XYZ file of C-alpha atoms in Angstrom:
378
model
C 130.912 99.768 86.852
C 132.519 99.624 90.316
C 130.337 98.575 93.185
C 132.297 101.013 95.604
C 131.639 104.202 93.557
C 128.485 105.006 95.698
C 130.736 104.633 98.833
C 133.474 106.602 97.265
C 131.089 109.662 96.621
C 130.047 109.460 100.313
C 133.535 109.620 101.265
C 134.058 112.717 99.087
C 131.342 114.471 100.921
C 132.703 113.550 104.146
C 136.253 114.597 103.441
C 135.166 117.930 102.137
C 133.411 118.743 105.566
C 135.880 117.121 107.816
C 137.067 119.547 110.393
C 134.621 122.468 109.660
C 133.354 123.892 112.974
C 129.550 123.411 113.279
C 129.484 121.344 110.013
C 128.109 117.803 109.509
C 128.401 115.013 106.902
C 125.697 115.792 104.326
C 124.216 112.292 104.840
C 121.024 113.124 102.772
C 123.218 113.976 99.813
C 125.315 111.025 100.331
C 122.314 108.736 100.285
C 121.244 110.281 96.954
C 124.478 109.073 95.406
C 124.455 105.507 97.011
C 124.501 103.465 100.052
C 127.414 101.421 101.473
C 129.868 101.088 104.291
C 131.928 104.084 104.946
C 135.817 103.743 105.238
C 136.953 106.331 107.879
C 140.033 107.298 105.956
C 140.567 111.242 106.034
C 142.746 113.797 104.533
C 144.247 116.229 107.035
C 141.915 118.946 105.436
C 139.615 121.354 106.963
C 137.323 122.861 104.443
C 135.293 125.771 105.551
C 131.843 126.415 104.515
C 131.988 128.463 101.481
C 130.004 131.302 100.421
C 127.428 130.758 97.468
C 127.016 132.657 94.182
C 125.745 129.726 92.079
C 125.383 130.178 88.390
C 126.447 128.259 85.422
C 125.380 130.965 83.047
C 129.085 132.175 83.201
C 130.600 128.817 82.309
C 131.316 127.646 78.660
C 128.033 126.201 77.548
C 128.136 123.421 74.998
C 126.011 120.487 73.768
C 126.419 117.540 75.922
C 129.848 115.989 75.358
C 129.287 112.675 73.437
C 126.214 114.101 71.417
C 128.327 116.471 69.211
C 131.657 117.417 68.047
C 131.868 120.777 70.019
C 134.071 121.014 72.981
C 134.789 123.796 75.596
C 138.032 125.658 74.611
C 140.887 125.305 76.902
C 141.692 128.004 79.215
C 145.488 128.920 79.091
C 147.565 129.596 82.158
C 147.080 133.364 81.776
C 143.285 132.787 81.923
C 142.442 133.721 78.409
C 140.064 131.604 76.427
C 141.489 130.061 73.259
C 139.847 128.605 70.192
C 142.549 126.014 69.464
C 141.668 123.262 71.972
C 141.920 120.039 70.033
C 138.988 117.822 69.626
C 138.333 115.529 72.592
C 140.468 112.726 72.264
C 139.401 109.008 72.498
C 140.551 107.855 75.795
C 140.373 105.064 78.164
C 139.041 107.146 81.165
C 135.635 108.209 80.215
C 132.612 106.744 78.521
C 130.035 108.457 76.642
C 126.649 108.880 78.105
C 124.670 105.657 78.097
C 121.942 103.391 79.698
C 122.172 99.673 79.101
C 119.822 98.634 76.242
C 116.321 98.189 77.651
C 117.136 99.718 81.006
C 115.341 102.873 82.365
C 117.302 102.427 85.719
C 119.116 105.992 86.455
C 121.545 104.030 88.616
C 123.039 102.428 85.467
C 123.620 105.930 83.638
C 127.146 106.755 82.639
C 127.252 110.458 82.290
C 128.842 112.022 79.102
C 132.123 113.530 79.751
C 135.106 114.085 77.483
C 138.365 115.842 78.387
C 136.430 117.490 81.364
C 135.323 115.021 84.018
C 132.839 117.419 85.538
C 130.092 118.347 83.029
C 126.779 119.618 84.537
C 123.658 119.231 82.574
C 121.547 121.809 84.384
C 121.854 124.807 86.239
C 119.981 127.007 88.756
C 118.108 130.235 88.000
C 116.199 131.706 90.726
C 117.317 130.885 94.378
C 115.950 131.716 97.728
C 117.617 134.037 100.021
C 119.139 131.475 102.201
C 120.897 130.009 99.225
C 122.671 133.202 98.102
C 123.462 134.639 101.487
C 126.969 134.587 103.172
C 127.648 131.147 104.564
C 126.681 128.949 101.735
C 128.644 127.313 98.908
C 128.005 125.535 95.516
C 129.085 121.965 94.901
C 129.491 120.024 91.451
C 129.551 116.365 91.789
C 129.711 113.496 89.245
C 130.121 109.920 89.486
C 129.825 106.908 86.968
C 127.052 105.654 89.319
C 124.646 108.377 89.598
C 125.158 110.858 86.933
C 125.903 114.609 87.801
C 124.592 116.765 90.493
C 124.686 120.476 91.123
C 123.855 121.413 94.679
C 123.676 124.574 96.872
C 124.306 124.627 100.629
C 123.164 127.373 102.688
C 124.484 128.899 106.072
C 123.572 126.710 108.992
C 121.001 127.992 111.348
C 119.551 126.901 114.697
C 115.835 126.211 115.013
C 113.804 127.650 118.142
C 114.109 124.101 119.584
C 118.067 124.409 119.464
C 118.724 122.036 116.610
C 121.411 123.016 114.253
C 120.194 122.489 110.619
C 121.900 123.322 107.221
C 119.681 123.643 104.241
C 120.558 122.442 100.876
C 119.233 121.687 97.352
C 120.522 119.161 94.894
C 119.738 119.141 91.264
C 120.126 116.490 88.607
C 118.903 115.813 85.131
C 118.097 112.150 84.112
C 119.264 110.724 80.979
C 117.037 110.658 77.879
C 114.723 107.571 78.240
C 115.276 107.073 81.896
C 112.066 107.327 83.980
C 112.692 108.127 87.718
C 110.551 106.399 90.475
C 110.633 105.376 93.974
C 112.460 102.014 93.172
C 115.371 103.964 91.495
C 116.274 105.425 94.747
C 115.803 102.622 96.989
C 113.706 104.710 99.220
C 110.080 103.985 100.810
C 108.686 106.636 98.852
C 105.484 107.134 96.647
C 104.537 109.561 93.937
C 101.979 112.356 94.546
C 100.912 114.664 91.840
C 102.472 118.256 91.805
C 101.462 121.492 90.188
C 102.992 121.352 86.640
C 106.472 122.978 86.222
C 106.311 125.280 83.198
C 103.152 123.586 82.088
C 104.763 120.066 82.440
C 104.095 116.919 84.295
C 105.486 116.937 87.824
C 105.304 114.810 90.814
C 106.286 115.010 94.691
C 108.251 112.093 96.031
C 106.687 111.634 99.516
C 108.885 109.864 102.050
C 109.426 109.493 105.807
C 111.467 112.682 106.269
C 110.355 115.805 107.875
C 108.242 118.316 105.935
C 111.311 120.439 105.333
C 112.756 117.588 103.233
C 111.100 117.592 100.006
C 111.808 116.018 96.389
C 110.285 117.132 93.061
C 110.502 115.509 89.939
C 109.254 116.971 86.360
C 109.575 116.612 82.813
C 111.747 119.391 81.293
C 111.269 120.858 77.687
C 114.099 118.698 76.532
C 112.057 115.561 77.089
C 114.184 114.407 80.111
C 113.133 114.199 83.654
C 114.682 116.349 86.388
C 114.890 115.992 90.018
C 115.185 118.581 92.654
C 115.706 117.677 96.301
C 115.514 119.988 99.177
C 116.811 119.141 102.836
C 116.066 121.096 106.057
C 114.691 123.974 104.132
C 114.001 127.099 106.126
C 111.231 128.362 104.121
C 107.715 128.742 105.533
C 106.492 126.360 102.618
C 109.297 124.329 101.389
C 107.254 122.649 98.728
C 106.366 126.150 97.228
C 109.904 127.287 97.408
C 111.308 124.153 95.633
C 108.601 124.520 92.945
C 109.710 128.037 92.409
C 113.270 126.986 92.003
C 112.395 124.409 89.528
C 110.579 126.775 87.289
C 113.798 128.561 86.665
C 116.195 125.485 86.232
C 118.009 125.658 82.949
C 118.733 122.139 81.252
C 121.880 123.299 79.588
C 125.009 121.268 79.663
C 128.221 123.302 80.619
C 131.844 122.003 81.305
C 133.137 123.017 84.810
C 136.813 124.411 84.658
C 139.113 122.575 87.148
C 142.379 123.791 88.762
C 144.308 120.676 87.463
C 145.139 118.744 84.338
C 146.522 115.235 83.961
C 148.091 113.148 81.352
C 149.657 109.774 80.624
C 147.681 107.764 83.427
C 147.535 104.148 82.663
C 144.139 102.628 81.587
C 144.002 100.937 84.921
C 143.177 104.459 86.287
C 139.440 105.080 85.888
C 138.107 108.240 87.068
C 134.922 107.303 88.925
C 134.142 110.415 90.864
C 134.800 114.034 91.273
C 133.666 116.871 93.612
C 134.277 120.546 93.437
C 133.134 122.760 96.247
C 133.559 126.432 95.168
C 133.084 129.559 97.294
C 131.840 132.849 96.245
C 134.206 135.768 95.323
C 134.933 137.723 98.438
C 135.157 135.064 100.962
C 138.316 133.557 102.568
C 137.034 130.085 102.617
C 138.741 127.776 100.247
C 137.752 125.802 97.209
C 138.563 122.220 97.070
C 138.607 119.402 94.447
C 138.658 115.750 94.946
C 139.094 113.292 92.325
C 138.624 109.538 92.856
C 140.482 106.811 90.426
C 139.463 103.269 90.766
C 140.281 99.739 89.536
C 138.514 96.971 90.872
C 138.788 97.395 94.699
C 141.662 99.791 94.497
C 141.221 103.574 94.693
C 143.374 106.661 94.631
C 142.032 109.921 95.674
C 143.411 113.142 94.833
C 142.663 116.177 96.950
C 143.647 119.485 95.288
C 143.217 122.939 97.329
C 145.030 126.149 97.747
C 148.144 126.425 99.887
C 146.976 127.927 103.413
C 147.015 131.613 103.361
C 149.603 131.798 106.054
C 152.128 130.338 103.380
C 152.846 127.033 105.172
C 153.892 124.427 102.887
C 152.081 121.096 102.781
C 153.449 118.634 105.227
C 154.386 115.409 103.215
C 153.283 112.265 104.964
C 155.273 109.026 104.744
C 153.747 108.606 101.386
C 152.455 105.382 99.906
C 153.756 102.455 98.174
C 152.087 99.045 97.056
C 153.330 97.631 100.490
C 152.913 100.504 102.750
C 149.852 101.144 104.914
C 147.471 103.740 103.415
C 148.748 107.200 103.835
C 149.192 110.474 101.829
C 151.846 112.129 99.833
C 151.671 115.766 98.516
C 153.287 118.266 96.200
C 152.831 121.899 95.669
C 152.987 124.131 92.812
C 151.522 127.558 91.633
C 150.062 128.060 95.014
C 148.088 124.884 95.074
C 148.756 121.455 96.821
C 147.672 118.066 95.699
C 147.662 115.168 98.159
C 147.153 111.480 97.279
C 145.648 108.732 99.243
C 145.604 105.015 98.342
C 143.508 102.227 99.384
C 144.127 98.647 98.205
C 145.852 100.211 95.192
C 148.740 97.921 94.521
C 147.915 97.037 91.125
C 147.453 100.687 90.244
C 150.524 101.796 91.844
C 152.344 98.931 90.104
C 151.362 100.883 86.720
C 153.108 103.971 87.613
C 156.060 102.970 89.974
C 156.300 105.449 92.746
C 154.214 108.195 94.307
C 156.609 110.796 92.847
C 156.017 109.331 89.531
C 152.298 109.603 89.863
C 152.244 113.179 91.181
C 154.304 114.135 88.309
C 151.267 113.551 86.058
C 149.259 115.940 87.594
C 149.751 119.654 86.604
C 148.579 122.302 89.095
C 147.261 125.631 87.383
C 146.997 127.860 90.453
C 144.417 129.210 92.980
C 142.798 131.763 90.831
C 139.843 130.233 88.905
C 140.474 132.246 85.915
C 143.675 130.021 85.296
C 141.615 126.813 85.410
C 140.832 124.616 82.473
C 138.200 122.490 80.977
C 140.987 120.541 79.048
C 141.688 118.288 81.958
C 142.478 114.906 80.553
C 145.280 115.041 78.032
């Protein structure tokens, strides 16, 4: 698997938060997905903090893709759910969920994904007030390197000492047979017993962070380990708050509908990471989706987001070619724009020819989430 994927996921988070007044790069969440140097390429995108009403209960629930024949039905352009979605095709883009034989290292986990690259395997139930108040957002993130994360980010607050903090929680479900531990995350931590979660074994991961940064791991009723991280939590007792959240976590797989579908991409385009940042209904803050395609050291990142409310069209850059410096090229349709950014992607671009040819393979469904689909790869 590409060594650069942890770095790509750091970049995704950084891109999504670039230009937000008062925001910061979520360094802690980036560390969870991997270490590595950061290439400071940025889209000309400012994604404001979105309001959170997180819950995967309303999404199409299904057995984990790769472990059965059921797939979530596609959503038509009108938003109506159909029952005629074809079976997930055999494709060169995604691999079934797997861990190399004899390995228990979660870093080597390849998440199960089918026609939808973003499949969450667990969702939140009860959440503290800061996570559902105005000023938060929900993120869904996947990568070949680190599996799938569902996270919530609350509104930033200032401590009595004048320090700006942004509370967040990140949830993941480990693959069957994988046993998490300090070495798996590369951090100087140690296990400490925790009160059972729903009667099952649980541990705190103690590290060098402040008391507001906590990590809880527990065995779920599915026989798989779950992990919940809390960062800069404003609660009086962060451990008690995190433990209460863990007790209502639902280990249930669900495909996340996306605002785009693509087809006819060459096998050289491996979708290695994705990040959907979704606001709550009623907020003016935009959603955004980023998809990272890689091949060796080459990568092409797609940013999909609504066209600005003022109706301004995206401003195309000089575009990119296999011989030109890295840049962007954009296209708009159905109230949505897609911009592409390439890095060391000569071989990948040679497979598709021009940037226009590549853009033509992405089909934009619209800004309204009711028009989105789980049948993303066709």
